[in-house]
Amino acid sequence: MCAIVGVFNHPRASVLAYYALHALQHRGQEASGVVTMYRDEERDKARFGVHKGEGLVLDVFRDHQLFETTLKGRSAIGHNRYSTTGSNSLANIQPFHFSYSQGLFSLAHNGNLTNTRQLRESLKNEGAIFQSTTDSEIFLHLIARSKQPDAIGRIREAVRTAKGAYSLVMLSEHALYAARDPNGFRPLCIGRIKHDEGYAYVVASESCALDILSAEYLRDVEHNEILVIDDHTARTGEFTSHYISDSMEKSSHCIFEYVYFSRPDSRIFGHQVDKVRRKMGKTLAEESPVAGTEDDKVVVVAVPDSGNTATLGYARVNEKTYPTRYEIGLIRSHYVGRTFIAPGQNTREFKVKTKFNVVRGVLEHRRVVVVDDSIVRGTTSKALVSLIREAQPREVHLRITSPPVKHPCMYGMDFPSREELIANHFDNEEAIGKELGVDSLRYLSVQGLMDAVPHAPGTGYCSACFTGDYPIEIDVHADKLSIEL
Amino acid sequence: MCAIVGVFNHPRASVLAYYALHALQHRGQEASGVVTMYRDEERDKARFGVHKGEGLVLDVFRDHQLFETTLKGRSAIGHNRYSTTGSNSLANIQPFHFSYSQGLFSLAHNGNLTNTRQLRESLKNEGAIFQSTTDSEIFLHLIARSKQPDAIGRIREAVRTAKGAYSLVMLSEHALYAARDPNGFRPLCIGRIKHDEGYAYVVASESCALDILSAEYLRDVEHNEILVIDDHTARTGEFTSHYISDSMEKSSHCIFEYVYFSRPDSRIFGHQVDKVRRKMGKTLAEESPVAGTEDDKVVVVAVPDSGNTATLGYARVNEKTYPTRYEIGLIRSHYVGRTFIAPGQNTREFKVKTKFNVVRGVLEHRRVVVVDDSIVRGTTSKALVSLIREAQPREVHLRITSPPVKHPCMYGMDFPSREELIANHFDNEEAIGKELGVDSLRYLSVQGLMDAVPHAPGTGYCSACFTGDYPIEIDVHADKLSIEL
Amino acid sequence: MCAIVGVFNHPRASVLAYYALHALQHRGQEASGVVTMYRDEERDKARFGVHKGEGLVLDVFRDHQLFETTLKGRSAIGHNRYSTTGSNSLANIQPFHFSYSQGLFSLAHNGNLTNTRQLRESLKNEGAIFQSTTDSEIFLHLIARSKQPDAIGRIREAVRTAKGAYSLVMLSEHALYAARDPNGFRPLCIGRIKHDEGYAYVVASESCALDILSAEYLRDVEHNEILVIDDHTARTGEFTSHYISDSMEKSSHCIFEYVYFSRPDSRIFGHQVDKVRRKMGKTLAEESPVAGTEDDKVVVVAVPDSGNTATLGYARVNEKTYPTRYEIGLIRSHYVGRTFIAPGQNTREFKVKTKFNVVRGVLEHRRVVVVDDSIVRGTTSKALVSLIREAQPREVHLRITSPPVKHPCMYGMDFPSREELIANHFDNEEAIGKELGVDSLRYLSVQGLMDAVPHAPGTGYCSACFTGDYPIEIDVHADKLSIEL
Amino acid sequence: MCAIVGVFNHPRASVLAYYALHALQHRGQEASGVVTMYRDEERDKARFGVHKGEGLVLDVFRDHQLFETTLKGRSAIGHNRYSTTGSNSLANIQPFHFSYSQGLFSLAHNGNLTNTRQLRESLKNEGAIFQSTTDSEIFLHLIARSKQPDAIGRIREAVRTAKGAYSLVMLSEHALYAARDPNGFRPLCIGRIKHDEGYAYVVASESCALDILSAEYLRDVEHNEILVIDDHTARTGEFTSHYISDSMEKSSHCIFEYVYFSRPDSRIFGHQVDKVRRKMGKTLAEESPVAGTEDDKVVVVAVPDSGNTATLGYARVNEKTYPTRYEIGLIRSHYVGRTFIAPGQNTREFKVKTKFNVVRGVLEHRRVVVVDDSIVRGTTSKALVSLIREAQPREVHLRITSPPVKHPCMYGMDFPSREELIANHFDNEEAIGKELGVDSLRYLSVQGLMDAVPHAPGTGYCSACFTGDYPIEIDVHADKLSIEL
């Protein structure tokens, strides 16, 4: 998973991109980069400003002089990378930037292509060279090789050729482009800032990146849409829109973005994440409440911070039937960064301990319901249950606001292989619960999940990780879609 | 404010100190250090292992080989520093370590002395040299110059000479010492780990540092007590205890530790912080509820994470009288470290925006009660209110679970000067509320605060920052107790 | 100017490349990189090991674990870069590595192409994308696009298309290739190490890189030659050789390599550099001696270290006619790295002072001859003369062992533009000498230079920087051959 | 060995100290520091500016903003440290700075005390604490504890109490002090810069530090002298001078400073180093020439750079008797910094190879005389001979311009222990020469060395490392004078 952002027509475009990437830090912590476009007046040529590095946004852009000296220009795109693949990782940090027959071009991609191997093979046979191990590099060649007369034609041809999941921001010398694949797996929205010289436009993976810039949310980039923002747009506020596929199908929004990945204060696919998540908690409580009495109230606690709102929803519904208290029983440490390697005790259990603190007084001797958003490998859940047990609750009931994850994601979510998913190791939730050490475990049903997410004409969801129903055909032999140089 | 920790008789003493310092990171983010004591077998001499640096614990000890190569030995003390004072800061990072007539000695201090200037003057006149600008260095000279025959005598003489607030851990070649001043301003507790070779002892500012080590909490180091842990203790589990002042007075625990500073999952001064904080919230709701109707419920949100439990308490009581909903309306970013310097927009408002996200859907068109623990300068509160207003709530009511801060702390809390405290700029809470931009502002009363904190024989509190009643006389002219080389 | 190196069939290929690059540090201090090729046994695929960075070899490869963990494999190529061009410099650090239709390939280049613009234009029109601002990237596309059936055919086609100066090392999954352009502007030699498992081969810009590895010098890679080293070579010691151009012309070795650039202990173009340089000094003394008397001997001093041997030659010949003493009058500082930015006094004169120390006792009251290899801008010479004058010599005579530099180099030497060359600002050497502040200035004549360098059948020299006779036609409008993305 | 420097009354005092330390880099590469004194106008108090770090001067002061923001003030002292002692090394980096009864004080020391243990013991018994493992810290306590009424009295009392070798620069709030012990082991000189506001004074270990600042050399600080530079001096150019010991004895200048340690372009103990060194070479040639014939000339080469001038002297004398050629046969690499750790081949031989290059053409088939300044362990010489042998000279004769080093230095030169000195392992120079692999080895005789160094009334030399005659009595059991915390 990754974050992308684009800014057009702002005197401090790179600074805006930086803040937006910071707001989207949760979508990728491995590496970060910003590419700007500016005019070299002396030579009367367009030039790139480029800065990339491994680590958190705050670390990569620690030297703020960068924004003055290197990242010049009124337009910029940026990218946060989630996972690292192999040794030569510097070449993999996005945005990519290059020069081709039509001038300078830069691109950043969130998602995963499903026909990468075939495309790389055929492009290589035409003489293309690949310098990274990302599927995103495919777009560069497709755009450069297109024979279409104009930029939008080239981009459209390129994205039609690629199959799979892609939200894209692209920067040419004269325009910013934003696109989402015909299924619309990954979110992308567009916002606007009015300033003295017209409108600045901001495109971002989630609306929380607009909020940090006090930008006005306009709408989502639609699935199957390529959106063009140029000087005309900056002056008039009007942007143009093109379709990728001629036939407009129903979308396949990634339902896991609602379950876990997006920030609760974001609006994605047109809806507030925290409201959807609360609905999931409510539906789960309807499906699988936990009984308590007035003398022995059920204590409902969240696994912070992703599970907070869903937990409130769960508690609200459960208390309608049984005496219930919502409590803060787990506290998340602020000071654990991306990697906490524990010297001498490098176990999962210890890592959980440095990430979460148990509030003993809240849990001791109680019948506790712990609400979490999902279980993938199960190792963190197991360690967390063990940590909670140290506070000596009488009972621990685990409630998960999504169904069991049983299938890998082919569209950009970094799940492990099929074999590593705990739900594939046990027959039913009782068995998984036993493995995790809880008194009971209940998942939200697939139907319950579908009832909880918003439905509108043209809107559909990809729930392949839960159901195995992949919206785009994939090579049945591929468990993961990996690329090597 | 600072954190201190001591470990005795553990094969990986420095690793334990490291984890404990990590758990106490909230008490000081400027710098961190660990000093160990080990036997150089070849030369049959005691030796120090030392590592210190500026920044977070995770950063200072990033190289884990340190624990093997440098920080050797079965005993260790550590320190997190809160504030930075001037340029030559490396010399100020604790623990201090030195060689004197009785061998090697190391010391770490949390608190603030009130007779520093006089002591430095008189020590200098006796030929002492000062290499740091900390008041803590005073202890080194007092211990080294004492003519008492044994270590405990020297330490006792030293701490009797110093006045003010001090929780101390000290390491000699043969023992670990822990002490709290006769008023007991700052917390300090002791825990134990049983292992193959007897007992390991851990002393720490708060009990959450014991929890991360799965150490058993034994008790607080008492005010006016010096506690000695040595090889006999390690074998038998028995430690000895000495009194500082001959007369045992009532304590003056820092009440602000309960209000804000300590972690909610800690036990300090013998009680769970989160329970005390919840009581504060309840009392505040009794004193200053916010009215709502069934159609227009009061929405109560916390300023995360310090205000979370108090907010729950507030909501519980308020809902007994008025229709009320506890909601998660503010989310705290995980990725903002200690310093976020915003390029180009270096305002307080922007910093608040990178630290908190507003969940718009929860607040929009609502009558919102925001519960926070305290207001010091008021600048953050003001920016936060402005941020919340962006989500367009109908009303914003601010409730503070402590009284107005009007007086500087002379005992170690890093409040600004009297002039910078917002409560000294306005006549009453209405005026402050107006300045902050809220529809109403209410503080907890001093009496309400006193009712909320635990009372036991011998227990008293320092509430000087609220009341101006300083338990230890201080120079009336001093607004702050600063030292210069 | 740059350094290149290639290693084939050695268990520690990257370590050898590292040492070789260190020995060639004088050819490029801006950046350094090594790419290795190894077999990923698990996946039965070839893989790259890559490490690059800005700065000196010792700095870029400071972490020696790299050689074990990243730079695995029995073959490697490496590169030192001389100059930095613009902001996005990371993309410009060589060797380049990429995947194409025939598998993995890596390349490093020393030299400068003269038809870069046309080639980039036409390649772009075919759909190629350029990610660096180096002319070297051209080769990647030419090789990948060639329709020749085998590697040597593709490489030959590529280098025939490119015009200008290139010494190349290239690594495929199965072989190491070394090539020099038909003019043979830049040096390249080949050596061999016998070990238990056959022969390891080393290709390097200068033979000093073979010496540091105790490799046996075999011969130069000839101009117009592509040399193939593969497993057969490693077993048998036999390598194959191919010609680039069908017609074998006389070479155009860069005469400036002898004058200044190469290390004195290297053998290039088949000859020992120090011997050639000494000959230059001798010829200069014959052309332009300095007269002295027995009571007032001429004191001859070198500008260390490049001028040392030539100075000895000068002194030997001068003393045959006039009483002469060779002395060490200037000492070079060991501790000035690549960039010494002087705070507060950022003048050329100050930089010279931190680089050279004058031995006052040797120069005071003397008639001094300073021998240097060349004058380019003249700024350093002027500052040096001023420094020497502080030691109060009676006379200062400057002798330069090469003719005036009047024309830019189009084949890889980083001279400034025509306007910045001091020789283009003055009519004759008297005027230049006056500007530099010396009592007399004499350059070696072009004829004298030609007499001093070795001549063999087929050997010719490029002396374009002195004469303006460019062996390969270049765009008359181009003062420099610069590229932009 | 270390370097010290002091600057008084210059608007950019710290910048001058920085350049001076850079010029003295050869005297210490482990760590570097500068302390300045300035007036905090706001508080009307003196303040320190401090910056220290491990590594070369260029690295420690890489951030030039330091000179503006931190290292403010018109006076400064600085220090380069040669060796590192143990783990807690940060506390050992000089200059030391502290506050005591008379205000602020800072001190930097070159040399080694011989009564450190006794002094530390007795100071500890009086209540002193030691925070470093340097003998230099002794001075701090002695000065602070002195009961003398004024600064010069305190300093004089302190340095009289310490025994051994010390050149010192000290900075009080109002004056710069420079002192050399009564034996005058280590050099120290004083220079002056005239500027608009009077005179700036510079004190430095060697005169090359004055040269880089274009400061006028005034004279040496004499042995047994304390020199005071204050505002009066700055205005009038008059400084005052005090004697340490009442009786003025003959000096014991370290003869090894002439042999090897000082820079050839420096003037120390009143004389040009390069002239003294040349005299050593001449004397050695008189004692131990190497015979050659017209057909088979002796080729004399230096081990650069320390041996260069002595080698010229040797060649000049040898050629009076035998046909002889001075040649440049070894070249020193510019790019090897302080530590070159060779991956995989961490042998002495390899390190020599990265430091020196052999010019094969000069040595091949020749009768070669290699002139070096000294042999300590012999390991480098052995590796160097082996390297030279690769160039296949017919004979290798080693000539050393000093006698065999047989005794450790107690006064600051970092020789290894007695057992590690090669001269203590063999009966005579023939045996050592055999071990080193040369055809003959000759050292300069002690008498020859004494004849070569300058003699003036009151001047004597310490040659203890050659003769075992220690000018100051030392503990016979001590092989080294080490301190531990």
CSV table of N, CA, C and O in Angstrom, one decimal, chain D residues 2-36:
chain,number,residue,atom,x,y,z
D,2,CYS,N,49.5,15.8,21.0
D,2,CYS,CA,48.3,16.6,20.7
D,2,CYS,C,48.7,18.0,20.2
D,2,CYS,O,49.9,18.3,20.1
D,3,ALA,N,47.7,18.8,19.7
D,3,ALA,CA,48.0,20.1,19.3
D,3,ALA,C,47.1,21.1,20.2
D,3,ALA,O,46.0,20.7,20.6
D,4,ILE,N,47.7,22.2,20.5
D,4,ILE,CA,46.9,23.2,21.2
D,4,ILE,C,47.0,24.6,20.5
D,4,ILE,O,48.0,24.8,19.8
D,5,VAL,N,46.0,25.4,20.7
D,5,VAL,CA,46.0,26.7,20.1
D,5,VAL,C,45.2,27.7,20.9
D,5,VAL,O,44.3,27.3,21.6
D,6,GLY,N,45.6,28.9,20.9
D,6,GLY,CA,44.8,30.0,21.6
D,6,GLY,C,44.8,31.2,20.8
D,6,GLY,O,45.7,31.5,20.1
D,7,VAL,N,43.7,31.9,20.8
D,7,VAL,CA,43.5,33.2,20.1
D,7,VAL,C,42.9,34.2,21.1
D,7,VAL,O,42.0,33.9,21.8
D,8,PHE,N,43.5,35.4,21.0
D,8,PHE,CA,42.9,36.5,21.9
D,8,PHE,C,42.7,37.8,21.1
D,8,PHE,O,43.6,38.1,20.3
D,9,ASN,N,41.6,38.4,21.3
D,9,ASN,CA,41.2,39.7,20.7
D,9,ASN,C,41.1,39.6,19.2
D,9,ASN,O,41.8,40.4,18.5
D,10,HIS,N,40.3,38.7,18.7
D,10,HIS,CA,40.0,38.8,17.2
D,10,HIS,C,38.5,38.6,17.1
D,10,HIS,O,37.9,37.7,17.7
D,11,PRO,N,37.9,39.4,16.2
D,11,PRO,CA,36.4,39.3,16.0
D,11,PRO,C,36.0,37.9,15.6
D,11,PRO,O,34.8,37.5,15.8
D,12,ARG,N,36.9,37.1,14.9
D,12,ARG,CA,36.5,35.8,14.5
D,12,ARG,C,37.4,34.8,15.1
D,12,ARG,O,38.0,33.9,14.5
D,13,ALA,N,37.6,34.9,16.4
D,13,ALA,CA,38.6,34.1,17.2
D,13,ALA,C,38.4,32.6,16.9
D,13,ALA,O,39.4,31.9,16.7
D,14,SER,N,37.2,32.1,16.9
D,14,SER,CA,37.0,30.7,16.7
D,14,SER,C,37.4,30.2,15.3
D,14,SER,O,37.8,29.1,15.1
D,15,VAL,N,37.1,31.1,14.3
D,15,VAL,CA,37.5,30.7,12.9
D,15,VAL,C,39.1,30.6,12.8
D,15,VAL,O,39.6,29.6,12.3
D,16,LEU,N,39.8,31.5,13.5
D,16,LEU,CA,41.2,31.4,13.5
D,16,LEU,C,41.7,30.1,14.2
D,16,LEU,O,42.6,29.5,13.7
D,17,ALA,N,41.0,29.8,15.3
D,17,ALA,CA,41.4,28.6,16.0
D,17,ALA,C,41.2,27.4,15.2
D,17,ALA,O,42.0,26.4,15.1
D,18,TYR,N,40.1,27.4,14.4
D,18,TYR,CA,39.8,26.3,13.5
D,18,TYR,C,40.9,26.1,12.4
D,18,TYR,O,41.3,25.0,12.2
D,19,TYR,N,41.3,27.2,11.8
D,19,TYR,CA,42.3,27.1,10.8
D,19,TYR,C,43.6,26.6,11.4
D,19,TYR,O,44.3,25.8,10.8
D,20,ALA,N,43.9,27.1,12.6
D,20,ALA,CA,45.2,26.7,13.2
D,20,ALA,C,45.1,25.2,13.6
D,20,ALA,O,46.1,24.5,13.4
D,21,LEU,N,44.0,24.7,14.1
D,21,LEU,CA,43.9,23.3,14.4
D,21,LEU,C,44.0,22.5,13.1
D,21,LEU,O,44.6,21.4,13.1
D,22,HIS,N,43.5,23.0,12.0
D,22,HIS,CA,43.6,22.3,10.7
D,22,HIS,C,45.1,22.2,10.3
D,22,HIS,O,45.5,21.1,9.9
D,23,ALA,N,45.8,23.3,10.5
D,23,ALA,CA,47.2,23.2,10.2
D,23,ALA,C,48.0,22.3,11.1
D,23,ALA,O,49.1,21.8,10.7
D,24,LEU,N,47.5,22.0,12.3
D,24,LEU,CA,48.1,21.2,13.2
D,24,LEU,C,47.5,19.8,13.3
D,24,LEU,O,47.7,19.0,14.2
D,25,GLN,N,46.8,19.4,12.2
D,25,GLN,CA,46.0,18.2,12.2
D,25,GLN,C,47.0,17.0,12.4
D,25,GLN,O,46.6,16.0,13.0
D,26,HIS,N,48.2,17.1,11.9
D,26,HIS,CA,49.1,16.0,12.0
D,26,HIS,C,49.5,15.6,13.5
D,26,HIS,O,49.9,14.5,13.7
D,27,ARG,N,49.2,16.5,14.4
D,27,ARG,CA,49.6,16.3,15.8
D,27,ARG,C,48.4,15.5,16.5
D,27,ARG,O,48.6,15.2,17.7
D,28,GLY,N,47.3,15.3,15.9
D,28,GLY,CA,46.2,14.6,16.5
D,28,GLY,C,45.0,14.5,15.7
D,28,GLY,O,44.5,15.5,15.2
D,29,GLN,N,44.5,13.3,15.4
D,29,GLN,CA,43.4,13.1,14.4
D,29,GLN,C,42.2,12.4,15.1
D,29,GLN,O,41.2,12.2,14.4
D,30,GLU,N,42.3,12.2,16.4
D,30,GLU,CA,41.2,11.4,17.0
D,30,GLU,C,40.0,12.3,17.3
D,30,GLU,O,38.8,11.9,17.2
D,31,ALA,N,40.2,13.5,17.8
D,31,ALA,CA,39.1,14.4,18.2
D,31,ALA,C,39.6,15.8,18.2
D,31,ALA,O,40.8,16.1,18.1
D,32,SER,N,38.7,16.7,18.2
D,32,SER,CA,39.0,18.1,18.1
D,32,SER,C,37.9,18.9,18.9
D,32,SER,O,36.8,18.5,18.9
D,33,GLY,N,38.4,20.1,19.4
D,33,GLY,CA,37.4,20.9,20.1
D,33,GLY,C,37.9,22.4,20.2
D,33,GLY,O,39.0,22.7,20.1
D,34,VAL,N,36.9,23.3,20.2
D,34,VAL,CA,37.1,24.7,20.4
D,34,VAL,C,36.2,25.2,21.5
D,34,VAL,O,35.0,24.9,21.5
D,35,VAL,N,36.8,26.0,22.4
D,35,VAL,CA,36.0,26.7,23.4
D,35,VAL,C,36.2,28.2,23.3
D,35,VAL,O,37.4,28.6,23.2
D,36,THR,N,35.2,29.0,23.2
D,36,THR,CA,35.3,30.4,23.1
D,36,THR,C,34.7,31.1,24.4
D,36,THR,O,34.0,30.4,25.1
